[in-house]
Short mmCIF file of C-alpha atoms in Angstrom, two decimals:
data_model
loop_
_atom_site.label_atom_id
_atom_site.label_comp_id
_atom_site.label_asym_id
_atom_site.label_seq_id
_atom_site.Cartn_x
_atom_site.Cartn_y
_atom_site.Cartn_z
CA UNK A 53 -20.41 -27.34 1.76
CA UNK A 54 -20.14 -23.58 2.08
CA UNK A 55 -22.87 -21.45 3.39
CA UNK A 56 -24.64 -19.89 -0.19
CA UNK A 57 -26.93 -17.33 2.07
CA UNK A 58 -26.23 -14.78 4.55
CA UNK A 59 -28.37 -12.77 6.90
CA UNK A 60 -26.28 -9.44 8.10
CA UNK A 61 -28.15 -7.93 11.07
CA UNK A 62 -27.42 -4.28 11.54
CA UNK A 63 -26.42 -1.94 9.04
CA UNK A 64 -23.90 0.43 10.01
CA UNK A 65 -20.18 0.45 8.60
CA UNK A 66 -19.34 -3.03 9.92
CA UNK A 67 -22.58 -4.38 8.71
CA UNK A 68 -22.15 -2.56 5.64
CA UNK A 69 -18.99 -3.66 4.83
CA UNK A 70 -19.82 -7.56 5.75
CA UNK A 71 -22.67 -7.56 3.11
CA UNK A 72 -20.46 -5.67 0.69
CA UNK A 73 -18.16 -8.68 0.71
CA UNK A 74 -20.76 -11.39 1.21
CA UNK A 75 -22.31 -10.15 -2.35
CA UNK A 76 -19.02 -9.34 -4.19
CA UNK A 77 -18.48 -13.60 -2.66
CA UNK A 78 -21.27 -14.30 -4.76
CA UNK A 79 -23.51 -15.20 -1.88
CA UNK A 80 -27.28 -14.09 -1.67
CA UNK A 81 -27.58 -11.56 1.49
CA UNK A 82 -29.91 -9.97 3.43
CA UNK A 83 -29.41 -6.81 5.88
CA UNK A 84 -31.54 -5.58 8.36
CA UNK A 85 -31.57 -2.85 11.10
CA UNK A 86 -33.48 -1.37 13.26
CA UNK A 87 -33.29 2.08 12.83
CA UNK A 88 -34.63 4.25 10.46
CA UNK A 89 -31.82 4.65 8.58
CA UNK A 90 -28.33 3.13 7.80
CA UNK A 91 -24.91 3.96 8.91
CA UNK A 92 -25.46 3.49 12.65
CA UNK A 93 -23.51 5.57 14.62
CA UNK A 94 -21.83 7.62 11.37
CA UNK A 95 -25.23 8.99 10.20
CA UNK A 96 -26.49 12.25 8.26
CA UNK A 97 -29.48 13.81 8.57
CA UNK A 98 -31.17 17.28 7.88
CA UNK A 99 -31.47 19.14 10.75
CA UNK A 100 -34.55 21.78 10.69
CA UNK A 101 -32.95 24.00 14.10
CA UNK A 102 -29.68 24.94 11.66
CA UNK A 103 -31.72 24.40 8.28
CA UNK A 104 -28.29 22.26 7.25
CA UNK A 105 -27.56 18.94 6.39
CA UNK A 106 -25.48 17.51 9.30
CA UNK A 107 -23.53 14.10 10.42
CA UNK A 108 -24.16 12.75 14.06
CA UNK A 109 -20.38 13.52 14.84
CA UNK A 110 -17.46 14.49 13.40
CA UNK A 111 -15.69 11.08 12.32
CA UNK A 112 -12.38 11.08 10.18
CA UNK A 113 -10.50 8.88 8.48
CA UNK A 114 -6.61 9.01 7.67
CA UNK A 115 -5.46 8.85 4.22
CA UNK A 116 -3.57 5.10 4.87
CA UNK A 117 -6.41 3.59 5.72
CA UNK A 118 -6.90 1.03 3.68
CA UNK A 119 -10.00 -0.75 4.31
CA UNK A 120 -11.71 2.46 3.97
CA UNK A 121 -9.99 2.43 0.27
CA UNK A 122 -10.89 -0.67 -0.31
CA UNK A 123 -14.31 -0.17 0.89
CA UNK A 124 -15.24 3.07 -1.50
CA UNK A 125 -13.58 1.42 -4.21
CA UNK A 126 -15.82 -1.28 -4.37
CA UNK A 127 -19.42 0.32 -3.83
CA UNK A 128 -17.93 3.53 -6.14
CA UNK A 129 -18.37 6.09 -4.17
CA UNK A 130 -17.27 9.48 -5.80
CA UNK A 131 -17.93 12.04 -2.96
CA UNK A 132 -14.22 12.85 -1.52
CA UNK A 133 -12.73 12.89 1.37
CA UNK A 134 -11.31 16.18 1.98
CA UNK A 135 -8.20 17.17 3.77
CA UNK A 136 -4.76 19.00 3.11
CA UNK A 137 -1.97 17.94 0.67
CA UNK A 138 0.68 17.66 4.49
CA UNK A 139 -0.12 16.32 7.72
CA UNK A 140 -0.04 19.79 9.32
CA UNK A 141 -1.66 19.67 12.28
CA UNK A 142 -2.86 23.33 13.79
CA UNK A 143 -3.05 23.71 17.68
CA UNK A 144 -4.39 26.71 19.90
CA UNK A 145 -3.56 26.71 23.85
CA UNK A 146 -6.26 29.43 24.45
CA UNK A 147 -4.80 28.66 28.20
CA UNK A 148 -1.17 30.36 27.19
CA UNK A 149 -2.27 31.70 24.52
CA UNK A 150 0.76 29.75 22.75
CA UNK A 151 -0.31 28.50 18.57
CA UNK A 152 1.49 26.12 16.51
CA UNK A 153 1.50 23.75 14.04
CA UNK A 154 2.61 20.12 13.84
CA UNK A 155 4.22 19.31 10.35
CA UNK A 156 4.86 15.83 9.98
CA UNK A 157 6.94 15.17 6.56
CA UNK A 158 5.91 13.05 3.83
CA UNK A 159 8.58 9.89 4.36
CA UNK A 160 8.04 7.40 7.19
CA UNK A 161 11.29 9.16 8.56
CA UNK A 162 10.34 11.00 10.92
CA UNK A 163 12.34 14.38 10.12
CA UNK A 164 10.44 16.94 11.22
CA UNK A 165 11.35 16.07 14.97
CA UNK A 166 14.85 17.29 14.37
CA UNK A 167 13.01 20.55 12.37
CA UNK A 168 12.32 23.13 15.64
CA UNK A 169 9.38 24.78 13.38
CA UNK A 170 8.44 21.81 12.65
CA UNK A 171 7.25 20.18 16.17
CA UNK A 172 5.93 21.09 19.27
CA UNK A 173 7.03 24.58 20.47
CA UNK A 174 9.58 24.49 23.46
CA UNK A 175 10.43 20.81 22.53
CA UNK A 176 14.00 19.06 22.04
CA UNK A 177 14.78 16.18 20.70
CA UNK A 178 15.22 14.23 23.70
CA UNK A 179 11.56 15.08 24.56
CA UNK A 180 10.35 12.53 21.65
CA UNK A 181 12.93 10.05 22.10
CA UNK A 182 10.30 7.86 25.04
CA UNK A 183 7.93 7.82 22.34
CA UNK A 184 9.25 4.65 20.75
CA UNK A 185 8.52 2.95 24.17
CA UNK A 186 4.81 2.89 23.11
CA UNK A 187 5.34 0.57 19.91
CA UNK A 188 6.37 -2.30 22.46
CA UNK A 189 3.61 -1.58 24.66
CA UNK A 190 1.99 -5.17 25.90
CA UNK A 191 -1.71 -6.03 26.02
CA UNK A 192 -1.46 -5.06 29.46
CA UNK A 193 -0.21 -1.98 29.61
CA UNK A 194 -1.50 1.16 29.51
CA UNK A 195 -0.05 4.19 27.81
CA UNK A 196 0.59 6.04 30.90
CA UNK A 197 2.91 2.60 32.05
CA UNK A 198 5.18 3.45 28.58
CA UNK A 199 5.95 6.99 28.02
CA UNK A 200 5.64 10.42 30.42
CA UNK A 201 2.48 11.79 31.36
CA UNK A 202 3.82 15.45 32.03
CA UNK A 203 5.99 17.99 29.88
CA UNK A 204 5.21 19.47 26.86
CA UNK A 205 5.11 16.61 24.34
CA UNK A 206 2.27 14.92 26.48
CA UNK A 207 0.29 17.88 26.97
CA UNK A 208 0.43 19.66 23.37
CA UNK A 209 0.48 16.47 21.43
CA UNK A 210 0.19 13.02 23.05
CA UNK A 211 -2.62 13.58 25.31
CA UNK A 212 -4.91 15.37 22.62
CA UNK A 213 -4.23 13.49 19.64
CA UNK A 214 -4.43 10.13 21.78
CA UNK A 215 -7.69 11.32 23.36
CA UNK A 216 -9.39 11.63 19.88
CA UNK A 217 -7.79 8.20 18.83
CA UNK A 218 -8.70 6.29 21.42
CA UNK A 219 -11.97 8.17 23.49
CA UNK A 220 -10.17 7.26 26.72
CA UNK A 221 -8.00 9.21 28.84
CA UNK A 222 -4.89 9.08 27.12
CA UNK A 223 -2.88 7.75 30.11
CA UNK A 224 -5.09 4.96 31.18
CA UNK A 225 -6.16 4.34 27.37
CA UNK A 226 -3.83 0.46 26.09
CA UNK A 227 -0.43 1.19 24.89
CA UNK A 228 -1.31 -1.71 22.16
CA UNK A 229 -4.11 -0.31 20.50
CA UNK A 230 -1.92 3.47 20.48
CA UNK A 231 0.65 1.16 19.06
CA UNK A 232 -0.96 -0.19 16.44
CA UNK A 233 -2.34 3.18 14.86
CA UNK A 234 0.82 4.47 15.37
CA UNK A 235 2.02 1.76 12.89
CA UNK A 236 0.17 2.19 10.30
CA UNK A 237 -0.14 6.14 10.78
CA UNK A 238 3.05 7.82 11.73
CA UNK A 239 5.64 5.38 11.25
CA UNK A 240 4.18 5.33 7.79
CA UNK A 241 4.83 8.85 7.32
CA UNK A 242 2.71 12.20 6.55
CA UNK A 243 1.35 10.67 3.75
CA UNK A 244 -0.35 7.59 5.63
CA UNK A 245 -0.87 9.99 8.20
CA UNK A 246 -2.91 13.14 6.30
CA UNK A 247 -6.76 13.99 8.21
CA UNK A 248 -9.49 12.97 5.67
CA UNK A 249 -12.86 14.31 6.15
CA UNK A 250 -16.07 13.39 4.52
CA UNK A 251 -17.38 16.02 2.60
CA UNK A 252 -20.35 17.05 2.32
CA UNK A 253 -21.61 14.45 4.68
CA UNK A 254 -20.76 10.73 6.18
CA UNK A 255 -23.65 9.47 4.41
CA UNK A 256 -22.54 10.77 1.04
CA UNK A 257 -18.79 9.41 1.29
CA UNK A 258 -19.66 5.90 3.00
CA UNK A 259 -23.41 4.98 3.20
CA UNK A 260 -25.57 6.24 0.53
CA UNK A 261 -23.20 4.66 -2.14
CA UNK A 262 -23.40 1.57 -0.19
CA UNK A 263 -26.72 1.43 -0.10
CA UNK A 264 -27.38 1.86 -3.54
CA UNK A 265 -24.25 -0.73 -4.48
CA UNK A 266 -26.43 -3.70 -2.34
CA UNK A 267 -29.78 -2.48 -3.33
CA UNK A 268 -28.21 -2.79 -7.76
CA UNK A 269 -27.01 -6.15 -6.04
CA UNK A 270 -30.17 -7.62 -5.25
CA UNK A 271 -29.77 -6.80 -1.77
CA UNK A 272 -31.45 -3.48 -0.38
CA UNK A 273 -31.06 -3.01 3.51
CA UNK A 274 -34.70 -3.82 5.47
CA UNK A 275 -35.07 -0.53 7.72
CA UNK A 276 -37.53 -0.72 11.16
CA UNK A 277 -36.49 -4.35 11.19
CA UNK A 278 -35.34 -5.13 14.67
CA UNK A 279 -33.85 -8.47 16.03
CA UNK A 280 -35.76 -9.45 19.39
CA UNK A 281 -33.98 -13.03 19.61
CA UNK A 282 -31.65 -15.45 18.68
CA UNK A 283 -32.61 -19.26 19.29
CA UNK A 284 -29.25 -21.60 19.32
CA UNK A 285 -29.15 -25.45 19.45
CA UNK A 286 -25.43 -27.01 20.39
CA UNK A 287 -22.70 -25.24 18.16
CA UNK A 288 -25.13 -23.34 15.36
CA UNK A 289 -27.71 -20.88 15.45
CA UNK A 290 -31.42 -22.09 14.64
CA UNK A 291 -33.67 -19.70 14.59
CA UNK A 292 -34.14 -15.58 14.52
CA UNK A 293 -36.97 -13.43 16.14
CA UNK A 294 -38.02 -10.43 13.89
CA UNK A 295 -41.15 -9.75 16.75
CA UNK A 296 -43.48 -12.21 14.97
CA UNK A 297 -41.80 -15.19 16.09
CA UNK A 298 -38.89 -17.46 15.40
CA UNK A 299 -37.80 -17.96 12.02
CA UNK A 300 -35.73 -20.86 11.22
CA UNK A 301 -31.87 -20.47 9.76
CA UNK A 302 -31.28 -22.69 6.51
CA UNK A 303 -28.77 -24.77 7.09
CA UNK A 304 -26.73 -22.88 4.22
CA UNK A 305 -27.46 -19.11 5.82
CA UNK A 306 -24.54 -17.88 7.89
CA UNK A 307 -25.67 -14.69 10.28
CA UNK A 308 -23.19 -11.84 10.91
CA UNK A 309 -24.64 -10.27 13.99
CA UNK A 310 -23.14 -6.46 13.73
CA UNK A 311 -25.19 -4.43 16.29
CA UNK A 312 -23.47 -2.54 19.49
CA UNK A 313 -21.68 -5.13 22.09
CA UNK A 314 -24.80 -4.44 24.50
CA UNK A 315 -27.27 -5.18 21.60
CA UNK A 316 -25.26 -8.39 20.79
CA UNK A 317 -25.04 -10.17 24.41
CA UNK A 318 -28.53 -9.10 25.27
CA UNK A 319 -29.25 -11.69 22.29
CA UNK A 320 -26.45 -13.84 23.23
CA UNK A 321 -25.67 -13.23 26.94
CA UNK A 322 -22.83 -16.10 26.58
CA UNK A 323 -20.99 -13.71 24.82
CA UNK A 324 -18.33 -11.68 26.71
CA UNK A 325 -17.94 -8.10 25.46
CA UNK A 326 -16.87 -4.18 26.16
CA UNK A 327 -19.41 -2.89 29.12
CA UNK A 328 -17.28 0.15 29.65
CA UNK A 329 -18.14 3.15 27.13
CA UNK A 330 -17.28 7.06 27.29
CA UNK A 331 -19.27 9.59 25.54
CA UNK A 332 -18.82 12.38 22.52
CA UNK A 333 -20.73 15.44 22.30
CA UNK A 334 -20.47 17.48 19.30
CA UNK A 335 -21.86 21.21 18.38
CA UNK A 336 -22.75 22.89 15.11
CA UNK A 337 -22.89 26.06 14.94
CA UNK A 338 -24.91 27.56 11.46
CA UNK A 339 -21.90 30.23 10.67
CA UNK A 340 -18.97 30.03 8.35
CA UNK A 341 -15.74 29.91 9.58
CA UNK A 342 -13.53 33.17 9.00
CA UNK A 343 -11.31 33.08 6.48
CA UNK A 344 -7.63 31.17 6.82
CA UNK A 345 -9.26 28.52 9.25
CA UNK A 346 -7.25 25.81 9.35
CA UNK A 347 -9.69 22.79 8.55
CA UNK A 348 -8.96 21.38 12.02
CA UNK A 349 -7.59 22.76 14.75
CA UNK A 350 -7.02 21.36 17.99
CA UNK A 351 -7.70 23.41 21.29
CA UNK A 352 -6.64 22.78 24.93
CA UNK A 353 -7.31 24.67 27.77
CA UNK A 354 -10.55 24.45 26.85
CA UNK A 355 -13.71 22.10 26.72
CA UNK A 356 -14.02 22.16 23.30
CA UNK A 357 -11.14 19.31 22.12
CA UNK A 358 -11.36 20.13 17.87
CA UNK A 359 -12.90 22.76 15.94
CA UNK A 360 -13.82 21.16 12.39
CA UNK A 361 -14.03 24.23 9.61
CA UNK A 362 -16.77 23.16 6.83
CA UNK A 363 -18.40 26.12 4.47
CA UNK A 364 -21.70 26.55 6.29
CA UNK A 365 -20.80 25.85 9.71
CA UNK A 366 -17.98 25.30 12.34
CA UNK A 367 -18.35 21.87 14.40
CA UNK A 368 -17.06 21.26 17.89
CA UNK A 369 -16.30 17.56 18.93
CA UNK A 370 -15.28 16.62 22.53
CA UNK A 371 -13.54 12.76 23.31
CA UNK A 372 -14.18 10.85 26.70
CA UNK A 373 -17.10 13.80 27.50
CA UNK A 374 -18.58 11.74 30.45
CA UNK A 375 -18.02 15.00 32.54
CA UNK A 376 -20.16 16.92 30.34
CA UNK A 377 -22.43 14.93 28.26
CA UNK A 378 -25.37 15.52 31.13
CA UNK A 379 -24.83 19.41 31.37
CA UNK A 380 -28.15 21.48 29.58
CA UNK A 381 -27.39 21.76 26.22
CA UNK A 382 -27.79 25.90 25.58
CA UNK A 383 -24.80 25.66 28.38
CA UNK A 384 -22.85 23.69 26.47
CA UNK A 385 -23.64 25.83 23.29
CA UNK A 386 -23.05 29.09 24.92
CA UNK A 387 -19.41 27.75 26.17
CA UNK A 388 -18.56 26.22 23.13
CA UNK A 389 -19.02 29.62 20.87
CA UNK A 390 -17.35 31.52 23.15
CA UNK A 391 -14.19 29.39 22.88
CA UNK A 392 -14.97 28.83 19.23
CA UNK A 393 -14.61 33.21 19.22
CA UNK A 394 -12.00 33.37 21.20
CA UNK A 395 -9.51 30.29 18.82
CA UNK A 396 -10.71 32.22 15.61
CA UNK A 397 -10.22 36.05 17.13
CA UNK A 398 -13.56 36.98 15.80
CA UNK A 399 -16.91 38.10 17.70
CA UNK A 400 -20.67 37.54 16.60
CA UNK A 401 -23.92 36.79 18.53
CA UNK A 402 -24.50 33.27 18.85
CA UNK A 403 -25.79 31.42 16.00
CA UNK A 404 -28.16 28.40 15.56
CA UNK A 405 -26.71 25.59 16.58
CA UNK A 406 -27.29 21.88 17.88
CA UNK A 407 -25.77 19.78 20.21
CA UNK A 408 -25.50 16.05 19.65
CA UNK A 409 -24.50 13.36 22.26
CA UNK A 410 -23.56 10.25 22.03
CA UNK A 411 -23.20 8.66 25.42
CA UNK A 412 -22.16 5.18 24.42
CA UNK A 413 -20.09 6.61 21.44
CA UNK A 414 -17.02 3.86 21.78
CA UNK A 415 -15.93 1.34 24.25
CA UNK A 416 -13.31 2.64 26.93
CA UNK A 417 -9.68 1.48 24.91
CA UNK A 418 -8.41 0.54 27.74
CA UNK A 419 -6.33 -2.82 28.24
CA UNK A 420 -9.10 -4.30 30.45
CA UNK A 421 -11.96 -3.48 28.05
CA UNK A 422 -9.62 -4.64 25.34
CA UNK A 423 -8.97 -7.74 26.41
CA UNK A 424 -12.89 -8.21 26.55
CA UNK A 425 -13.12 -7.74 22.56
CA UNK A 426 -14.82 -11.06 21.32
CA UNK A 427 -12.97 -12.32 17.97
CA UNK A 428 -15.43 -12.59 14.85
CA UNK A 429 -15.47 -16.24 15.04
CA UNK A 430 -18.02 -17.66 17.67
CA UNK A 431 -18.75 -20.98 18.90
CA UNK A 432 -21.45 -21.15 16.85
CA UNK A 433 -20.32 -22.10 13.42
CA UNK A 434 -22.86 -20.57 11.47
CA UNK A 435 -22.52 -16.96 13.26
CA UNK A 436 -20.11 -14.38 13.17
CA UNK A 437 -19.95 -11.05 15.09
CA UNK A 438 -18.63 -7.30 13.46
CA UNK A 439 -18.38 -4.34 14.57
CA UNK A 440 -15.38 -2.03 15.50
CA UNK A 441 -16.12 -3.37 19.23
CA UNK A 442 -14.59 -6.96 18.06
CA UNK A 443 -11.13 -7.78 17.91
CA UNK A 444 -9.87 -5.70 15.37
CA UNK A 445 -6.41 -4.48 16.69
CA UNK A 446 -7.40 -0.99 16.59
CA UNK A 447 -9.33 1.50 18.83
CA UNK A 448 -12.96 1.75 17.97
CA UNK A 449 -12.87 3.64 14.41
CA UNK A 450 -14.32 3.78 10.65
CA UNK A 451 -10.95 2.02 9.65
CA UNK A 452 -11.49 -1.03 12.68
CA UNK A 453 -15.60 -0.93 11.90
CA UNK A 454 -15.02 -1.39 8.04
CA UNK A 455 -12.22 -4.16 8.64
CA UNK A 456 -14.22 -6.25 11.75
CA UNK A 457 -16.81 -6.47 8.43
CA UNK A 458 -14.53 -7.99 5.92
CA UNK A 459 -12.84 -10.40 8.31
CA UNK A 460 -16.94 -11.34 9.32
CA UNK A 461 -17.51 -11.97 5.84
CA UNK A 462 -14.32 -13.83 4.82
CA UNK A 463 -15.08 -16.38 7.71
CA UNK A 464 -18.64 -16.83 6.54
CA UNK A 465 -17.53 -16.84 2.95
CA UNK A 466 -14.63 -19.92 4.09
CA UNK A 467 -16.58 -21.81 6.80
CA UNK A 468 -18.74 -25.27 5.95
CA UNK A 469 -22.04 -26.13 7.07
CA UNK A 470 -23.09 -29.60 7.55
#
């Protein structure tokens, strides 16, 4: 017989998403997490230092992602996802002082490498022609192992846009996972490829509408509500611990566990996942951009890695930041407006601002960590894991976090019990 209950436990996007398709299955679900409010890692939240509305980081999506379609389709979420009608991609060496911008064109042929205006200044040709080393790239390898790690092509594309992919050093980041975005990104085209930012906030585009989809479903998501155990017997899981004791598991419940990979073999230490993480720190800064500012624009030569332009404010986001994620936060903010000044040619005093760090923000893509990514499927029959730390074929993103929940949910939805 097939499991008629589920219990999701955590409810950010790949909990989310697993409880989205549990219900739309038909099945009677309830989610629970421990914080004080959903989304996990892609949160919102008012901030009373700016006196704005703020998400935790600056997350994206790309416009071919389609279990983030598929996703806001179903709960009917109406906010949108802003982002230009090209994949042009701005850049600032504030090191040269050297600006350009990336134009990818619309077809899956990619064109605009033969275009000079169209790709990295002081580029041929030749320079690109490596690059199709990295869709071979083995589970082993790293990306450093498949194309160039010097020249101009690393430095003023590769190794930034790969940095913000994967939140790894580029070279030592798994030529797989860079292969597999690269797949369904630019080999797609500029279409699949085009930024897409939520707008006003994360929780507007992706987890208020969920929220409210489960909670019209008959199943609202249980805030405060923290897991403290799971009790197993042979090849199913018997029993959970809210804090006021165990709680025994129907023999028709299925559990998607979709908490962080630390979270998840702390309960389960049998379980092998990711123990390698690198940190993002972002900055807000209460002050609109000036006018013309490209909606993204990547810097190097700098510490700041992308400055995001949104009406009331200007964010800063930094990948792998385990070199700066301890340093006192007015430092940080003090560095980051001055570079912020000198990529938009303007000066003003320093604004209000915030700093927000995430020091386990993603697991380190590299192939060792990879090859630590525990499938959904556990041997436990009635328990399945989610979360964008699983094996999803992808770095750790919205797009891998919303899929590790449908494939949780499609094995609970197909398993038996009994």
């Amino acid at each position: 017989m097939s499991f008629n209950r589920a219990i999701v436990v955590g409810a950010g996007l790949a909990g989310l998403s697993a409880a989205v398709r549990l219900v739309e299955a038909g099945k009677a679900v309830t989610i629970a997490d421990s914080a004080a409010q959903a989304g996990g890692r892609c949160r919102s939240y008012h901030d009373p230092q700016l006196g704005l509305t703020i998400d935790n980081g600056n997350h994206l999506v790309l416009a071919g992602n389609q279990a983030v379609a598929r996703f806001r389709k179903t709960i009917g979420a109406t906010t949108e996802l802003a982002g230009p009608d090209h994949a042009d991609f701005a850049f600032a060496d504030l090191g040269d002082e050297t600006r350009w911008t990336l134009r990818l064109n619309d077809g899956p042929l990619p064109l605009w490498v033969l275009i000079k205006g169209r790709r990295v200044p002081g580029t041929s040709v030749a320079d690109y022609l490596s690059l199709g080393r990295l869709l071979a790239g083995k589970a082993s390898e790293t990306v450093g192992a498949r194309v160039p790690t010097v020249g101009a092509v690393w430095r003023k594309l590769l190794e930034p846009v790969l940095l913000a992919i994967l939140n790894t050093p580029p070279d030592k980041g798994s030529a797989k996972l860079t292969a597999n975005v690269i797949k369904e990104s630019l080999l797609k085209g500029g279409k699949a490829s085009l930024p897409r930012i939520a707008e006003p906030t994360l929780a507007a585009a992706f987890i208020d509408p969920a929220t409210q989809w489960l909670a019209a479903h008959g199943a609202p998501v249980a805030l405060g509500r923290r897991l403290r155990a799971i009790e197993t017997d042979d090849d199913r899981v018997t029993a959970l611990d809210w804090g006021a004791g165990p709680e025994p598991v129907a023999a028709d419940e299925a559990i998607v566990l979709a908490v962080p990979p630390w979270v998840a073999s702390a309960l389960l230490p049998e379980l092998t996942v990711p123990d390698a993480f690198h940190a993002i720190v972002n900055a807000h800064f209460a002050c609109s951009p000036p006018a013309g500012a490209p909606a993204m624009l990547g810097l190097l030569g700098t510490t700041a890695h992308w400055l995001f332009a949104f009406p009331d404010r200007i964010s800063v986001t930094v990948s792998a930041a385990d070199d700066i994620v301890d340093l006192d936060r007015a430092v940080l903010a003090e560095r980051f407006w001055d570079e912020i000044q000198r990529a938009y040619g303007f000066t003003a005093p320093l604004p209000a601002w915030q700093i927000v760090k995430e020091k386990r923000a993603t697991f380190s893509a590299t192939p060792e960590q990879d090859a630590k990514r525990p499938p959904a499927a556990t041997r436990w029959r009635n328990l399945f894991l989610a979360g964008d730390w699983t094996q999803t074929g992808l770095p750790a993103t919205i797009e891998g976090a919303l899929r590790s929940g449908e494939t949780a949910a499609k094995l609970a939805i197909e398993a038996k019990h009994g």
